[in-house]
PDB file of C-alpha atoms in Angstrom:
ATOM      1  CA  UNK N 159      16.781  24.800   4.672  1.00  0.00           C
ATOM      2  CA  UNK N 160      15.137  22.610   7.614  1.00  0.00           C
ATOM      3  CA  UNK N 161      17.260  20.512   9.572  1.00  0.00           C
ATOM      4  CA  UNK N 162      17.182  16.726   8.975  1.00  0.00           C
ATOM      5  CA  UNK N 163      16.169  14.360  11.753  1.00  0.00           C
ATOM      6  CA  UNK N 164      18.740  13.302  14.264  1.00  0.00           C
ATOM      7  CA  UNK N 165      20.017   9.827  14.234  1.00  0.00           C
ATOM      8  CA  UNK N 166      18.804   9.265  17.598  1.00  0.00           C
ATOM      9  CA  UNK N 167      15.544   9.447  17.106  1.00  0.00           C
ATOM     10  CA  UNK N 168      15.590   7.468  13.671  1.00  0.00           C
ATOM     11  CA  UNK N 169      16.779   4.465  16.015  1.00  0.00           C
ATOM     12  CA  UNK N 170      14.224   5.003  18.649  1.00  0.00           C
ATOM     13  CA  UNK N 171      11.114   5.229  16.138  1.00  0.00           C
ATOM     14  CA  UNK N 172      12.670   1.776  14.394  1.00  0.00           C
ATOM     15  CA  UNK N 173      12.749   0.047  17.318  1.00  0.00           C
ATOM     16  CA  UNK N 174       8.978   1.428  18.365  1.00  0.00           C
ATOM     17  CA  UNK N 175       8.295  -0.196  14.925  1.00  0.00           C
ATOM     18  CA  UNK N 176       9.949  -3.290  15.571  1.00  0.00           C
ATOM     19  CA  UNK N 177       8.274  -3.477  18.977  1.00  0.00           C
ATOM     20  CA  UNK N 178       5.050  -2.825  17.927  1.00  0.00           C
ATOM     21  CA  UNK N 179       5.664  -5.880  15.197  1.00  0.00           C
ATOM     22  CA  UNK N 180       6.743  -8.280  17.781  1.00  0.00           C
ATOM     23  CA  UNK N 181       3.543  -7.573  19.381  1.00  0.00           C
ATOM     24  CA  UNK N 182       1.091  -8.948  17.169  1.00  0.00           C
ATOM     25  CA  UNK N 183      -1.566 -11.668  17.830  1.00  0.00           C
ATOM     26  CA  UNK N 184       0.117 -14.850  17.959  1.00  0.00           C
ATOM     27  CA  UNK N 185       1.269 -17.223  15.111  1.00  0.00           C
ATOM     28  CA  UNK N 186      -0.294 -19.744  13.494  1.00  0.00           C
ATOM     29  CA  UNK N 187       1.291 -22.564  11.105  1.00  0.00           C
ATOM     30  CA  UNK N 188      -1.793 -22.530   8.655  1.00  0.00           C
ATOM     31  CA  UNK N 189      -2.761 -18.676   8.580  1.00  0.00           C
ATOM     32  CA  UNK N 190      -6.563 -19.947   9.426  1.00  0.00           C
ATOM     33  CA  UNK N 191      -8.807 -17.521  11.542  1.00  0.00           C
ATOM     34  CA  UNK N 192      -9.996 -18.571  15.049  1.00  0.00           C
ATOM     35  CA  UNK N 193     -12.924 -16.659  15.887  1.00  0.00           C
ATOM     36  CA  UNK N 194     -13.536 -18.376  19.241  1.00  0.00           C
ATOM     37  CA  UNK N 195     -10.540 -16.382  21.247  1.00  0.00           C
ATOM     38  CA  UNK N 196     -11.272 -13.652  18.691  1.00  0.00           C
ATOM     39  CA  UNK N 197      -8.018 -13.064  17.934  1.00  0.00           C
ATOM     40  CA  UNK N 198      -6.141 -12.795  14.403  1.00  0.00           C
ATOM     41  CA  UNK N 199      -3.319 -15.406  13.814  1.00  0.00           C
ATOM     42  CA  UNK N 200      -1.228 -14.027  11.138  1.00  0.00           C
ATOM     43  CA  UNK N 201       1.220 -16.308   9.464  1.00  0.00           C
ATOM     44  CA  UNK N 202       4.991 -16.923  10.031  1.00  0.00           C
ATOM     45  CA  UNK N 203       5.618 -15.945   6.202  1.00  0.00           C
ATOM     46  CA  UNK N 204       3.675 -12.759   6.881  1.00  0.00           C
ATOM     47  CA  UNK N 205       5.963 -11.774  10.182  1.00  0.00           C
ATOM     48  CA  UNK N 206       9.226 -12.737   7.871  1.00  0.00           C
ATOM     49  CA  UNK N 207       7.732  -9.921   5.332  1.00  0.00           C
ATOM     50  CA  UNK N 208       6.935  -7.187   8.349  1.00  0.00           C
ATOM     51  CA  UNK N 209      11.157  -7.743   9.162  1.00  0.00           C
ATOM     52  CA  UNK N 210      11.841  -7.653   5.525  1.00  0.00           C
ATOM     53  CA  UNK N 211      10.172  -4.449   4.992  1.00  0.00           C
ATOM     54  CA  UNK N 212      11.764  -2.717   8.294  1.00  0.00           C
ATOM     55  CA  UNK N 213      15.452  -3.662   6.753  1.00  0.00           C
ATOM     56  CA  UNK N 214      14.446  -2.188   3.610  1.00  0.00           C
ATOM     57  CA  UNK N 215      13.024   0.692   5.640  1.00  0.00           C
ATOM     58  CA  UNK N 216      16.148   1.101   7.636  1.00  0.00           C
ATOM     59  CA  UNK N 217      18.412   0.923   4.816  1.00  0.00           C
ATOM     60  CA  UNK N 218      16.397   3.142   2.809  1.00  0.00           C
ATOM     61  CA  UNK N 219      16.617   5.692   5.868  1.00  0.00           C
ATOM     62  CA  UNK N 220      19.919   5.697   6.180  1.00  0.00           C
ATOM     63  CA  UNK N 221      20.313   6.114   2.060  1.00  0.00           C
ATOM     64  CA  UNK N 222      18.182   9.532   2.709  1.00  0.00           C
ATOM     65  CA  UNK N 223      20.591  10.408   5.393  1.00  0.00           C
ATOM     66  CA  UNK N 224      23.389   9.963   3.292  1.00  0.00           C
ATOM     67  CA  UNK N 225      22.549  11.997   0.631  1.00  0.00           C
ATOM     68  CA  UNK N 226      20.895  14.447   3.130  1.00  0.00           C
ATOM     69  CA  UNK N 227      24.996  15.073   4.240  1.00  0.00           C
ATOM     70  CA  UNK N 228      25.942  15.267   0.958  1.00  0.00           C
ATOM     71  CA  UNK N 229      23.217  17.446  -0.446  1.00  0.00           C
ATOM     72  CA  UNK N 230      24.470  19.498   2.433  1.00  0.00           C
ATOM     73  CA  UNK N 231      28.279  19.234   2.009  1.00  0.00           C
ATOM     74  CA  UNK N 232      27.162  20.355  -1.805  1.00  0.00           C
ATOM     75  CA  UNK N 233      24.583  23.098  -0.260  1.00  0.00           C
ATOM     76  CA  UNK N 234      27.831  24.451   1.775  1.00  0.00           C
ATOM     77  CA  UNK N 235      30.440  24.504  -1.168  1.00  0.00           C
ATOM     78  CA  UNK N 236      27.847  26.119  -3.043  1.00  0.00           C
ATOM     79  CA  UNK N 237      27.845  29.027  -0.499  1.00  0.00           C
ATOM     80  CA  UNK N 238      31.494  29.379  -0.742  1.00  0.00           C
ATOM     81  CA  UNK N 239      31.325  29.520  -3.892  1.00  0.00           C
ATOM     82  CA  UNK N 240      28.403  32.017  -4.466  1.00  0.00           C
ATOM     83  CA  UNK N 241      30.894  34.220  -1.625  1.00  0.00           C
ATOM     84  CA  UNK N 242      33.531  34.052  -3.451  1.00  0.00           C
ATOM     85  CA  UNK N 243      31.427  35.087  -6.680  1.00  0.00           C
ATOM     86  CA  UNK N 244      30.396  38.019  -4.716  1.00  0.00           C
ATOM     87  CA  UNK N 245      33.473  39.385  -3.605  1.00  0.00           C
ATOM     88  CA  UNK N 246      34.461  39.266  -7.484  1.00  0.00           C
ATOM     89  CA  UNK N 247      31.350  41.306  -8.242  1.00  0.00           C
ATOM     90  CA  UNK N 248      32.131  43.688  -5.957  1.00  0.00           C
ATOM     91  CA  UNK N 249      35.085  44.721  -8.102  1.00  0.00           C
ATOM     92  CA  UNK N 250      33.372  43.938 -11.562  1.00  0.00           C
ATOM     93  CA  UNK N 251      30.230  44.079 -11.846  1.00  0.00           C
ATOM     94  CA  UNK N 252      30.125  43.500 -15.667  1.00  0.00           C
ATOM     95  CA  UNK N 253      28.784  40.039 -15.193  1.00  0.00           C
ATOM     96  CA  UNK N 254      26.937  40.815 -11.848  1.00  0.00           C
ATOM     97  CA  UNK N 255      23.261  40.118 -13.390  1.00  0.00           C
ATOM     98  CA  UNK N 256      24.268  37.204 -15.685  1.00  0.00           C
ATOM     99  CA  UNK N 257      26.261  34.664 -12.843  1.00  0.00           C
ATOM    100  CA  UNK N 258      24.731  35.530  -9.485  1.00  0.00           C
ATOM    101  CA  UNK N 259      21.363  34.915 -11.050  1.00  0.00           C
ATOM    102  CA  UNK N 260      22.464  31.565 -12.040  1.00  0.00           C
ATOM    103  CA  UNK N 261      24.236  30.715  -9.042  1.00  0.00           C
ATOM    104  CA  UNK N 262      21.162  31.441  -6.660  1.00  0.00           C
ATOM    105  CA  UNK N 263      18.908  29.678  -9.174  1.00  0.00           C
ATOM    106  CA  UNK N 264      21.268  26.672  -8.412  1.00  0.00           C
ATOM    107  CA  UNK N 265      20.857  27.116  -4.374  1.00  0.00           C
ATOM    108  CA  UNK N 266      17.432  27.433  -4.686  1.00  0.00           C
ATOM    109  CA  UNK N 267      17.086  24.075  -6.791  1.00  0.00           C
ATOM    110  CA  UNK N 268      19.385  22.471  -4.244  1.00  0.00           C
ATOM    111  CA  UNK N 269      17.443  23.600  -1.074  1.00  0.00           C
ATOM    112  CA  UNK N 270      13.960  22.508  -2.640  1.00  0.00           C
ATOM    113  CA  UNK N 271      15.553  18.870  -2.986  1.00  0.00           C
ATOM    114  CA  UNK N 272      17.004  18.584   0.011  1.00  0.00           C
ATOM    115  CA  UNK N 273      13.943  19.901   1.519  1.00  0.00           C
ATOM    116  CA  UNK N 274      11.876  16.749  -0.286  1.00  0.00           C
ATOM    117  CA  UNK N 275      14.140  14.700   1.192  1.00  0.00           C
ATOM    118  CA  UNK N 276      14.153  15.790   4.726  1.00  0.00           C
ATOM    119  CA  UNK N 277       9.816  15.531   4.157  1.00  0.00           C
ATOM    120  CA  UNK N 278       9.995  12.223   2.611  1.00  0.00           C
ATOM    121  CA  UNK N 279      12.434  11.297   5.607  1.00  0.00           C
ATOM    122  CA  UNK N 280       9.959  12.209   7.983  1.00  0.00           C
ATOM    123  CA  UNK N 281       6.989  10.253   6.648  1.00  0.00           C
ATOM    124  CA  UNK N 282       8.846   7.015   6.154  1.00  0.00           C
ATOM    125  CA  UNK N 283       9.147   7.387   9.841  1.00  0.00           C
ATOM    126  CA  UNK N 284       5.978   8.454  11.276  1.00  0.00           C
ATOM    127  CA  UNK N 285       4.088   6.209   8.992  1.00  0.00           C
ATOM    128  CA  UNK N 286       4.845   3.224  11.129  1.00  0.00           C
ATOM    129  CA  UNK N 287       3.913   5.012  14.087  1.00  0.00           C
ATOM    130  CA  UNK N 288       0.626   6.002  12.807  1.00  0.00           C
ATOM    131  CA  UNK N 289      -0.476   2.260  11.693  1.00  0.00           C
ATOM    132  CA  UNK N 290       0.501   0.854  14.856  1.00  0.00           C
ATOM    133  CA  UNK N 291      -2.376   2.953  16.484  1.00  0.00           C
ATOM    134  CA  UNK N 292      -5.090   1.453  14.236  1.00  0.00           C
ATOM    135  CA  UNK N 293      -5.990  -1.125  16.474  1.00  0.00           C
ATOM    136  CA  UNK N 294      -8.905  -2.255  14.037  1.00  0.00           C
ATOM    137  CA  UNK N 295      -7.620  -6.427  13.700  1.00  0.00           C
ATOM    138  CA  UNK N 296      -7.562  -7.654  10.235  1.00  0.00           C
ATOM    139  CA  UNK N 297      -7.842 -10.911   8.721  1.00  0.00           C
ATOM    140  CA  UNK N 298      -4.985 -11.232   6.190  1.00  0.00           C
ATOM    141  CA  UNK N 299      -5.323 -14.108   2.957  1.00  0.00           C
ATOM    142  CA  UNK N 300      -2.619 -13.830   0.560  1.00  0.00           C
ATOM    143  CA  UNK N 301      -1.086 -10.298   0.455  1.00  0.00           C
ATOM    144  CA  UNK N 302      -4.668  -8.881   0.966  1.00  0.00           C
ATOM    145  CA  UNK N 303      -5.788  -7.828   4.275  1.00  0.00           C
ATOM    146  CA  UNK N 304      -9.851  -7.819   5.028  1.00  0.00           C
ATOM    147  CA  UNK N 305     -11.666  -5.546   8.060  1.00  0.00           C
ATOM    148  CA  UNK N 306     -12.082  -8.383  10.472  1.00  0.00           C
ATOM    149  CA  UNK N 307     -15.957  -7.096  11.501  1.00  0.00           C
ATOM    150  CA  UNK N 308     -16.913  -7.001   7.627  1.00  0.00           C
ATOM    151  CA  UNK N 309     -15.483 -10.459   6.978  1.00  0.00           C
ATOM    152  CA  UNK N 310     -16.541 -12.353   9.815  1.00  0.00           C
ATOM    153  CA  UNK N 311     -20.340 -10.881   8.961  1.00  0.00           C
ATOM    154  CA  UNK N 312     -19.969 -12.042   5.119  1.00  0.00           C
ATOM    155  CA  UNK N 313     -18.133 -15.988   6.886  1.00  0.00           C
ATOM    156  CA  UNK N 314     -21.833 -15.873   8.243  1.00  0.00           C
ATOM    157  CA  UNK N 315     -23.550 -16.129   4.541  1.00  0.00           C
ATOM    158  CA  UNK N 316     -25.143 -19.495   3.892  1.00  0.00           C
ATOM    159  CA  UNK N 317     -24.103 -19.895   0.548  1.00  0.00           C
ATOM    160  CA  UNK N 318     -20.769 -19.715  -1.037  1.00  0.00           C
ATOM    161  CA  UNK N 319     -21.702 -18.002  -4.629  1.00  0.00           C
ATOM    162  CA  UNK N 320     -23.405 -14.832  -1.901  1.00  0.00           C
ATOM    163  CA  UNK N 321     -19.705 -15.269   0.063  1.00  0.00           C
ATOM    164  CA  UNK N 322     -17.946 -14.766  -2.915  1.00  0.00           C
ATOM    165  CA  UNK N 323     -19.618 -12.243  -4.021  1.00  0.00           C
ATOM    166  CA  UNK N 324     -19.511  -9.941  -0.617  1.00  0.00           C
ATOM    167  CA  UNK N 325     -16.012 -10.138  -0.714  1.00  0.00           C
ATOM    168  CA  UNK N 326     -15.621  -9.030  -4.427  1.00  0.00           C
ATOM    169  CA  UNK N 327     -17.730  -5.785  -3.109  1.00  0.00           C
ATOM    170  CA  UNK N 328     -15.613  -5.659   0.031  1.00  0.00           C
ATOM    171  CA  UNK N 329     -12.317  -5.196  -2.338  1.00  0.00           C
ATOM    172  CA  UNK N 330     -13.889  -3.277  -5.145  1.00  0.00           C
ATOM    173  CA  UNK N 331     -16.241  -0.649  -5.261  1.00  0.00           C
ATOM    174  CA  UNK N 332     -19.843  -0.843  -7.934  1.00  0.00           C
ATOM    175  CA  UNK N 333     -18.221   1.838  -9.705  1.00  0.00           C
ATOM    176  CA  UNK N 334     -15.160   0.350 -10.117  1.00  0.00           C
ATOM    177  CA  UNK N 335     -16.393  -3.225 -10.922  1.00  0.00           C
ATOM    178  CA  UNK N 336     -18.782  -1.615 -13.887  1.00  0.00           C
ATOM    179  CA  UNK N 337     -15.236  -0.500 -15.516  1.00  0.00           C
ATOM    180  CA  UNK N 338     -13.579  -3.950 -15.063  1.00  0.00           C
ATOM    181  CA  UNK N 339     -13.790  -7.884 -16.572  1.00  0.00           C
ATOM    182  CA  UNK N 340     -12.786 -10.871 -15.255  1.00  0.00           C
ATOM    183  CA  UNK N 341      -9.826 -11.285 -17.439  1.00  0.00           C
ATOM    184  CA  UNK N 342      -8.833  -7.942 -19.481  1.00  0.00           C
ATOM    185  CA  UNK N 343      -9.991  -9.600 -22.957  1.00  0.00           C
ATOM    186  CA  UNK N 344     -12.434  -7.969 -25.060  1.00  0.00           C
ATOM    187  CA  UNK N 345     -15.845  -9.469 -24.519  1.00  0.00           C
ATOM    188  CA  UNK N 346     -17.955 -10.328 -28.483  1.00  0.00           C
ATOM    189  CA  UNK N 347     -20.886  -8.352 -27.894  1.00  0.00           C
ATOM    190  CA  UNK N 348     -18.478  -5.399 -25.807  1.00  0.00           C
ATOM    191  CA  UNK N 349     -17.143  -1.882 -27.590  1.00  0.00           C
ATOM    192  CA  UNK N 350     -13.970  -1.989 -25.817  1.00  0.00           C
ATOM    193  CA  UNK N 351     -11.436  -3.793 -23.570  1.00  0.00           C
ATOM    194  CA  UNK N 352     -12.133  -3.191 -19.948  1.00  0.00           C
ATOM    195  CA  UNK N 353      -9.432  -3.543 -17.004  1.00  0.00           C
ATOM    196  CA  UNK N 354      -8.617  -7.210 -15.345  1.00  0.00           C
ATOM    197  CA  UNK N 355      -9.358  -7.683 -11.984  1.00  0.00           C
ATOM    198  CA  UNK N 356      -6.691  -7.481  -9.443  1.00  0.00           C
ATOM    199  CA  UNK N 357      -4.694 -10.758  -9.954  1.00  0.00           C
ATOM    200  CA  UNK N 358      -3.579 -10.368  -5.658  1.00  0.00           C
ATOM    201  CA  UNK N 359      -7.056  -9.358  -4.805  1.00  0.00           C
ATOM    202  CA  UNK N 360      -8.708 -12.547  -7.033  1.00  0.00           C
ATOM    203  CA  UNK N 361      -6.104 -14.720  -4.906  1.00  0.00           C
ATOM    204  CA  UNK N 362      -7.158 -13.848  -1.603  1.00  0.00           C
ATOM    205  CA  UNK N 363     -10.629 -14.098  -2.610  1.00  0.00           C
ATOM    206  CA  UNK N 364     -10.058 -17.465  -3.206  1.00  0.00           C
ATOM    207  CA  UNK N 365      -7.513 -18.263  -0.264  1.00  0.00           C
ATOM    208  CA  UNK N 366     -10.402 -17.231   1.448  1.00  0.00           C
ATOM    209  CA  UNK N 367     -13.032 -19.470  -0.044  1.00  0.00           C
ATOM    210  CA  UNK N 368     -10.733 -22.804   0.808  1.00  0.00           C
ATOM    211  CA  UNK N 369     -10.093 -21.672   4.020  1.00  0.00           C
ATOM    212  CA  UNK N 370     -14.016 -21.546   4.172  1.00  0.00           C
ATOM    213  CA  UNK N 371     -14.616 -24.667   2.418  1.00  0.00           C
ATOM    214  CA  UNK N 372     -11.909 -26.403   5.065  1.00  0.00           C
ATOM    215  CA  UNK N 373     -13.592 -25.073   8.036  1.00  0.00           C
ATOM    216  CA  UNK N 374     -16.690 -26.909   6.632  1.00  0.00           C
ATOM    217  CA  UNK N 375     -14.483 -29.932   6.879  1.00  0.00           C
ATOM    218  CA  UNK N 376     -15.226 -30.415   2.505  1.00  0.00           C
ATOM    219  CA  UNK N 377     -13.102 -33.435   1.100  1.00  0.00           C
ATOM    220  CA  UNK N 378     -10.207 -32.116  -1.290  1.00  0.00           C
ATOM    221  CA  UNK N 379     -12.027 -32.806  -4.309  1.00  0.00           C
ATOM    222  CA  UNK N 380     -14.900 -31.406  -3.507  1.00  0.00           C
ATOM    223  CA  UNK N 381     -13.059 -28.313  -2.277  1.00  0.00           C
ATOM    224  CA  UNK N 382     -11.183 -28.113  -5.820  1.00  0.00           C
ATOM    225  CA  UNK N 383     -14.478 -28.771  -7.875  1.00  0.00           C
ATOM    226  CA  UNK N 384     -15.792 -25.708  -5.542  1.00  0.00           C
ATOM    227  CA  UNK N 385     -13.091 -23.718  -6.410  1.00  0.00           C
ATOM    228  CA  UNK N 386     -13.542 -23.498 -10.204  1.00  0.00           C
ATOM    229  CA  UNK N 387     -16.731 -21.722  -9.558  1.00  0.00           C
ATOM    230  CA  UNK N 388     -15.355 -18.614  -8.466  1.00  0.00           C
ATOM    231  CA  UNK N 389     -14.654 -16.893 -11.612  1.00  0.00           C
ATOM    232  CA  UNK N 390     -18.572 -17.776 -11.968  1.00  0.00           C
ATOM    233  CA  UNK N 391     -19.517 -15.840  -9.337  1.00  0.00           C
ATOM    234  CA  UNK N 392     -17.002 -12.920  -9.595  1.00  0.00           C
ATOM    235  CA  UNK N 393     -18.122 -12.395 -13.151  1.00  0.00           C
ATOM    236  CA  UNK N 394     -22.024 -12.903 -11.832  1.00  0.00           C
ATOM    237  CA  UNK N 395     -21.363  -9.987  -9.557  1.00  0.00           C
ATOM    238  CA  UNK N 396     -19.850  -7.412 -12.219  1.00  0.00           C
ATOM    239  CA  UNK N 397     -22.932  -8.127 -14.674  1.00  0.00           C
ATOM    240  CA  UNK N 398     -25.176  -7.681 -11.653  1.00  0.00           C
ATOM    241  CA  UNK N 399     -23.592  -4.311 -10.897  1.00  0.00           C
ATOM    242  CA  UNK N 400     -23.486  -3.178 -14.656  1.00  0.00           C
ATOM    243  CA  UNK N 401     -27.411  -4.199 -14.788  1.00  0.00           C
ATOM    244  CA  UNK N 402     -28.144  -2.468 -11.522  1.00  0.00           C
ATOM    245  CA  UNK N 403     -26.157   0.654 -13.432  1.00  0.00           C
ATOM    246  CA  UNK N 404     -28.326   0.233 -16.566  1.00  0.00           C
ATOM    247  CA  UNK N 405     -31.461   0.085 -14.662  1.00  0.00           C
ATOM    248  CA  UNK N 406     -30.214   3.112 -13.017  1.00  0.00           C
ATOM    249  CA  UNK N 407     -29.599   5.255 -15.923  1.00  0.00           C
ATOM    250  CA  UNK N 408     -32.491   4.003 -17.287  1.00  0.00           C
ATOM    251  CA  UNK N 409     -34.844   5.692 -14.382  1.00  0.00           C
ATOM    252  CA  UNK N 410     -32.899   9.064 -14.623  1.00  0.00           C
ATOM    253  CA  UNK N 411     -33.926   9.352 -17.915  1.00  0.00           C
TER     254      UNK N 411
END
């Protein structure tokens, strides 16, 4: 059975993570995008949830650990016990076959548990580790996070439908928007119900619009009016990618 991970270095790679959080571009009060310094401002709500999640990460370590001990105070009875079960064989082996068969089938189960455990252990810690190194910035709306190169190239389209749009292909791919609809429901000239869009992924799509809109320095209203037009163009994209599929098919034939 492999050994789980000392303590000590649980501790160090938590506070690696914790450094590596601290570390992140600076903080802004509106979560808006700056590309002059060309640096990402990420929000003070979205710093709160990086903390959250390493508490929850270090409490769901130390939960692993736990039951790593006692899967191994359990793994150690279960030794004595399958000893003691020998020496009885040894002077009857009537029932040799019947319980030592069942009493390694337990140990076995037992060590392929604990053995999950100690992998899953492992991952939850180098995880962490491994993000930190992507140093590729992103631009976060919502709880959806965009490639900063790709979005800052699509912030460059002149009109807002084609913005909208480039983003919708930026979260999904054309093969997965040509098996979705806008809102789940069955359309009257359709054969069956299709899967809604992401509700978190439509939300940052249009976190990302106002934000757009306010750089433009747009009124409120005219901002809101705007905003009712991106179902529009989300649902303009998926029947342009289910025509460009049809036309496809089409030519293969």
């Amino acid at each position: 059975m492999g050994n789980a991970l000392p303590q000590a270095k649980t501790n160090v790679l938590l506070q690696t993570m914790e450094k590596n959080l601290t570390q992140n571009p600076k903080i802004s009060s509106d979560s808006e995008y700056s590309s002059s310094d060309d640096e990402v401002c990420v929000s003070k709500r979205k710093l709160d949830e990086y903390e959250n999640k390493i508490m929850n990460q270090r409490k769901k370590i130390k939960r692993l650990q736990n039951e790593i001990e006692v899967l191994k105070s359990k793994n150690a009875s279960l030794e004595t016990h399958n000893n003691t079960l020998k020496e009885i064989l040894n002077r009857d082996r009537s029932n040799a076959g019947i319980v030592e068969s069942s009493c390694t089938e337990m140990l076995k189960e037992l060590l392929q548990k604990t053995t999950k455990i100690e992998a899953l252990l492992k991952t939850m810690l180098e995880e962490p580790s491994s993000r930190s190194k992507n140093k590729e910035k992103k631009i976060i709306f919502g709880s959806i996070s965009f490639p900063e190169k790709p979005f800052l190239t699509i912030s460059r389209r002149p009109k807002n439908s084609l913005f909208v749009k480039d983003l919708v292909s930026l979260l999904w791919s054309d093969e997965d928007l040509s098996q979705r609809s806008l809102t789940g429901k069955k359309h009257y000239n359709s054969k069956e119900i299709k899967q809604p869009l992401t509700p978190e992924k439509r939300f940052a799509i249009e976190e990302a619009f106002k934000d757009r809109l306010k750089k433009q320095q747009h009124h409120d209203a005219t901002i809101a009016l705007e905003l009712k037009l991106v179902n529009r163009y989300i649902a303009e994209k998926i029947n342009d990618v289910r025509k460009c599929n049809s036309r496809r098919n089409l030519n293969m034939t």
